[in-house]
Coordinates of N, CA, C and O in Angstrom, one line a residue:
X1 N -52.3 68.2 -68.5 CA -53.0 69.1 -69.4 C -53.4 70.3 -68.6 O -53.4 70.4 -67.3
X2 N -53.7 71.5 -69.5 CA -53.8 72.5 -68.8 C -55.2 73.1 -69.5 O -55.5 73.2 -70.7
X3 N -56.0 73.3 -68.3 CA -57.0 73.9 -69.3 C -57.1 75.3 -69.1 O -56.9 75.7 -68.0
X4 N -57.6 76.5 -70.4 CA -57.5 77.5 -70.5 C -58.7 78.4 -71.1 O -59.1 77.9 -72.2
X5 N -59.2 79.3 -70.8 CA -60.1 80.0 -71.4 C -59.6 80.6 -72.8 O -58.4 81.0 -72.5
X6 N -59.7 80.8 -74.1 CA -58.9 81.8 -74.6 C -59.9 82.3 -76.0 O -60.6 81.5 -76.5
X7 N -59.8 83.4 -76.3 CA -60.3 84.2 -77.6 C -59.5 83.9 -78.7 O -58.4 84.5 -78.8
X8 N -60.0 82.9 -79.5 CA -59.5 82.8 -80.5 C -60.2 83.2 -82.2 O -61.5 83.2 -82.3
X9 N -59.7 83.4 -82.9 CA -60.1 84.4 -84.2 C -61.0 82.8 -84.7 O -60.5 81.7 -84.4
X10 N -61.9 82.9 -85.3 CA -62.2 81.8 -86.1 C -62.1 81.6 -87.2 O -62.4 80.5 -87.7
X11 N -61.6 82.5 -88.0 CA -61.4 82.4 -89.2 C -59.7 81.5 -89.6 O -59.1 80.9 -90.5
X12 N -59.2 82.2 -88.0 CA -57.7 81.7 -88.7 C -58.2 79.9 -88.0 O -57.7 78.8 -88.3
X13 N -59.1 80.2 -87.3 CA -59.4 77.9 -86.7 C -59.8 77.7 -87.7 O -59.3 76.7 -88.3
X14 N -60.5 78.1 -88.0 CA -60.9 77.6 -89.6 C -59.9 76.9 -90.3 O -59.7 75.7 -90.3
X15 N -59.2 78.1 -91.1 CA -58.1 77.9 -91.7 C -57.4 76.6 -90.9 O -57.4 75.5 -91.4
X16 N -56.7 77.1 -89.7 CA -56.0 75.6 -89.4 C -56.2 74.5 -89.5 O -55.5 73.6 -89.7
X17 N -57.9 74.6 -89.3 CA -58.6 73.0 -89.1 C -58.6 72.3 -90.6 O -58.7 71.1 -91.0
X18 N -58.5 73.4 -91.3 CA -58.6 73.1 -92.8 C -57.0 72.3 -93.2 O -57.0 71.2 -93.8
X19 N -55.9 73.0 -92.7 CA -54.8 72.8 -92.9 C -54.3 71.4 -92.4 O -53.5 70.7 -93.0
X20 N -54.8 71.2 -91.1 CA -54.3 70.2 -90.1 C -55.4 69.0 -90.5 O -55.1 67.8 -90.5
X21 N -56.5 69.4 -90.8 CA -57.7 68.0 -90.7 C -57.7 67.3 -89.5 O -57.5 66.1 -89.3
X22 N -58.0 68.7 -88.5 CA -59.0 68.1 -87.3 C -60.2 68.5 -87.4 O -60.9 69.2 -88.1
X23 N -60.5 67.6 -85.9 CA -62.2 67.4 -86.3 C -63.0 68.8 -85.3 O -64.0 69.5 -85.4
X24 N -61.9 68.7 -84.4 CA -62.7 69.6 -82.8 C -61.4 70.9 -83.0 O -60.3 70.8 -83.5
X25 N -61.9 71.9 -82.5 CA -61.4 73.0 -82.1 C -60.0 72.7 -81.2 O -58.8 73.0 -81.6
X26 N -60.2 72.1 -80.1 CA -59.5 71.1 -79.1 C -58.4 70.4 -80.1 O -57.2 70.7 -80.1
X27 N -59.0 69.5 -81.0 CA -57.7 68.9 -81.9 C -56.8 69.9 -82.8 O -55.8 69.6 -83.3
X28 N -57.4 71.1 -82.8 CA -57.1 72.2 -83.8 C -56.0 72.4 -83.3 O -54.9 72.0 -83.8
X29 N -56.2 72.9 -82.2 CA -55.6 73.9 -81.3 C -54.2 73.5 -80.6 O -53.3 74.2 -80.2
X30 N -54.4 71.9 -80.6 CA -53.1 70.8 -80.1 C -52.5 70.4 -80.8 O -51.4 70.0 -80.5
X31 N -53.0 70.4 -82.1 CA -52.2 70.3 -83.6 C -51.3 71.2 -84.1 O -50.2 71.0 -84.5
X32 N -52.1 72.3 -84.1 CA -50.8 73.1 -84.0 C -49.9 73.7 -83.3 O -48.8 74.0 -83.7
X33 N -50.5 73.9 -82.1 CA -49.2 73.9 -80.7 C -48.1 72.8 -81.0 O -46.9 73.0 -80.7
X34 N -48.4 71.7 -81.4 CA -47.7 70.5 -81.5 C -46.6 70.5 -83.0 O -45.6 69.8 -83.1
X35 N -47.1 71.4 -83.9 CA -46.6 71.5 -85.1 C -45.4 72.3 -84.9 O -44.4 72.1 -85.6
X36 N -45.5 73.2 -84.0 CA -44.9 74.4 -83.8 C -43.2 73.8 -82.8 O -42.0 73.8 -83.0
X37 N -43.9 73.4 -82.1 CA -42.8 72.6 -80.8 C -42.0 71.6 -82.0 O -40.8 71.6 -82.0
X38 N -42.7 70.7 -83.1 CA -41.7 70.0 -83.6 C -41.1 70.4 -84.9 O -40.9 69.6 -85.8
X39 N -40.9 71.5 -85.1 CA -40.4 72.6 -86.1 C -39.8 73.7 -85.2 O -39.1 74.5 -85.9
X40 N -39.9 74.0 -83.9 CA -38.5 74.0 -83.2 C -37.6 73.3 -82.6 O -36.8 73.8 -81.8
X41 N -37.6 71.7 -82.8 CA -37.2 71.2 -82.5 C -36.1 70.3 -83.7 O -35.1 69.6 -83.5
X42 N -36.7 70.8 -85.0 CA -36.0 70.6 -85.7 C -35.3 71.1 -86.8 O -34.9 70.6 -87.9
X43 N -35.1 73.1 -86.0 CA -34.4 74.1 -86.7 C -32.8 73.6 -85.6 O -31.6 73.3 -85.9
X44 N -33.4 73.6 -84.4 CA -32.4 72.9 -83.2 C -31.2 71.8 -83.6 O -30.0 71.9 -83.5
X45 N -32.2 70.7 -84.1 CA -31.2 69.5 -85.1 C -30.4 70.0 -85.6 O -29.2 69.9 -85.3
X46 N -31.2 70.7 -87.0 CA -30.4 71.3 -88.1 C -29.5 71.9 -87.9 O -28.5 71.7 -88.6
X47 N -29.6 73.1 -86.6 CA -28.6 73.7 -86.4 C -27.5 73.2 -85.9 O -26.4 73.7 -86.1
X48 N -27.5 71.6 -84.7 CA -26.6 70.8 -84.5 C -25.3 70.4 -85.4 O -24.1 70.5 -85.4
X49 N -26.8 69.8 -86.7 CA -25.7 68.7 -87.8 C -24.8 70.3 -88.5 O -23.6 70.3 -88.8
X50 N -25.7 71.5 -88.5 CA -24.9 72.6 -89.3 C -23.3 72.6 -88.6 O -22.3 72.4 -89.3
X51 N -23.4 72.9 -87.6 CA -21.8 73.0 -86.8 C -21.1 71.9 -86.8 O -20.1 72.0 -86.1
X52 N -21.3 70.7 -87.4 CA -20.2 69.6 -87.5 C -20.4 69.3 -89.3 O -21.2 69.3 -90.2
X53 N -18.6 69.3 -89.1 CA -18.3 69.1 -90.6 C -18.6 67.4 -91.0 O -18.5 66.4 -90.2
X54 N -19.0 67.4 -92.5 CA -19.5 65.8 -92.5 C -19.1 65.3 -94.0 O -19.7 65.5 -95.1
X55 N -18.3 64.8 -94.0 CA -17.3 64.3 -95.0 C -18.2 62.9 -95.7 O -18.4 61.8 -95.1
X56 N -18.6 63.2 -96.9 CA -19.3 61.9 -97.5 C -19.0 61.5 -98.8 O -19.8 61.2 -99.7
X57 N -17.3 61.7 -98.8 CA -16.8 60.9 -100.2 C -16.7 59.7 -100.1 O -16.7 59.5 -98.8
X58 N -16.8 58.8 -100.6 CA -16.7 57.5 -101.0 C -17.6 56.8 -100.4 O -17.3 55.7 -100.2
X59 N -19.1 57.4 -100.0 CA -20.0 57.0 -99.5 C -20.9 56.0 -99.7 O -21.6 55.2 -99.0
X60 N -20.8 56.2 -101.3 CA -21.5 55.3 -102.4 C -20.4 54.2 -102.4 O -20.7 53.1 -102.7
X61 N -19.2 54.4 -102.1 CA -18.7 52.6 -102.2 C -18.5 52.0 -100.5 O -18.0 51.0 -100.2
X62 N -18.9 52.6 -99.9 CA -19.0 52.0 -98.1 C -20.0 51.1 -97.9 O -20.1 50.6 -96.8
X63 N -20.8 50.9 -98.9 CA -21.6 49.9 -97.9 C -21.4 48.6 -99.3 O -20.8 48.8 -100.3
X64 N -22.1 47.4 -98.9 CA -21.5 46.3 -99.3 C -22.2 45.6 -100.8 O -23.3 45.3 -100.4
X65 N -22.3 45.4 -101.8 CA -23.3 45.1 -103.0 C -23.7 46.0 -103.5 O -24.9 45.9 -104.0
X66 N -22.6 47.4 -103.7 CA -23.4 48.5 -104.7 C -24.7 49.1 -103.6 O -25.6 49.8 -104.2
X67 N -24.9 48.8 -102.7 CA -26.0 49.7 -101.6 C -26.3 51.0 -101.6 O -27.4 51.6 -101.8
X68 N -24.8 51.3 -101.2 CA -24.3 52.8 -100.8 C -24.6 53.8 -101.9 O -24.4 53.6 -103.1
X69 N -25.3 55.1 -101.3 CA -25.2 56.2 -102.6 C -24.4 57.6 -102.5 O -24.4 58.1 -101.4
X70 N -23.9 58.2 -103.2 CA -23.0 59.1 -103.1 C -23.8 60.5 -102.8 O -24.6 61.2 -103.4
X71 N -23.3 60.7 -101.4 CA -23.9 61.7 -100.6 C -22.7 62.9 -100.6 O -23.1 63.9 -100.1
X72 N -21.6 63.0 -101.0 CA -20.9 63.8 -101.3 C -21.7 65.4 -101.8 O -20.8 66.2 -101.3
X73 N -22.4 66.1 -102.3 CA -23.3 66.9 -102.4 C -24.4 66.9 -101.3 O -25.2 67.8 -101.1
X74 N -24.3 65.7 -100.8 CA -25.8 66.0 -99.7 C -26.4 67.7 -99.1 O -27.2 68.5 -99.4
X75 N -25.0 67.6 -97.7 CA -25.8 69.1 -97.2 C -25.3 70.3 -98.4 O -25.7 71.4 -98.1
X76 N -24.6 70.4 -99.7 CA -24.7 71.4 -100.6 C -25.9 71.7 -101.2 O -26.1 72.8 -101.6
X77 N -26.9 70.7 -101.3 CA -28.1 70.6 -102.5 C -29.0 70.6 -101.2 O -29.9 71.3 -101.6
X78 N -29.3 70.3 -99.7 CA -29.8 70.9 -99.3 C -29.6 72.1 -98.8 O -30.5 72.3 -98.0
X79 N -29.1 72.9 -98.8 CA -28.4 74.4 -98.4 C -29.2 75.0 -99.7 O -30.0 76.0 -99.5
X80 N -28.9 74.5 -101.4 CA -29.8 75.3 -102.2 C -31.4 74.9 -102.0 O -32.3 75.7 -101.8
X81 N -31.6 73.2 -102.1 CA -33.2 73.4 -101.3 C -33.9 74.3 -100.7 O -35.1 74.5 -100.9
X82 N -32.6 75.3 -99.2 CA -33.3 76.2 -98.5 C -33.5 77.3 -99.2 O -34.6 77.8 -99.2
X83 N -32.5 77.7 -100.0 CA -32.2 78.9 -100.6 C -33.8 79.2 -101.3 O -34.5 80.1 -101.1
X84 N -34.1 77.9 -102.4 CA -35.1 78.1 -103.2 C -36.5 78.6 -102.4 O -37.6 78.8 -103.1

């Protein structure tokens, strides 16, 4: 851990603490440092799975007892997800 002096606005701790539902300034403040690190960590993913092509016909009959669901539209309907 690192500890740090720092001027922070209170209105936007507010806000965060509001957003995050912490209790201490301290939990505020590591909540969202922590929010941040794992929302770049998973534009990173994203951008992984983006550069490989991923073929999901017959997806819905691959697994065994009608299981499987047809993912064939998957990353298209997330791609408009983002759009929206």
């Amino acid at each position: 851990m690192t500890r740090i002096t720092v001027d922070v606005n209170d209105e936007w701790l507010d806000a965060a603490r509001e957003v995050l539902g912490t209790d201490t300034k301290v939990a505020t403040i590591n909540a969202a440092l922590h929010a941040f690190a794992v929302r770049r960590q998973a534009r990173e993913i994203i951008a992984a799975f983006d550069q490989v092509e991923m073929d999901f016909t017959g997806s819905d009959e691959a697994w065994r007892y009608g299981g499987g669901r047809n993912l064939s539209r998957l990353a298209e309907d997330a791609r408009d997800a983002e759009a929206a």
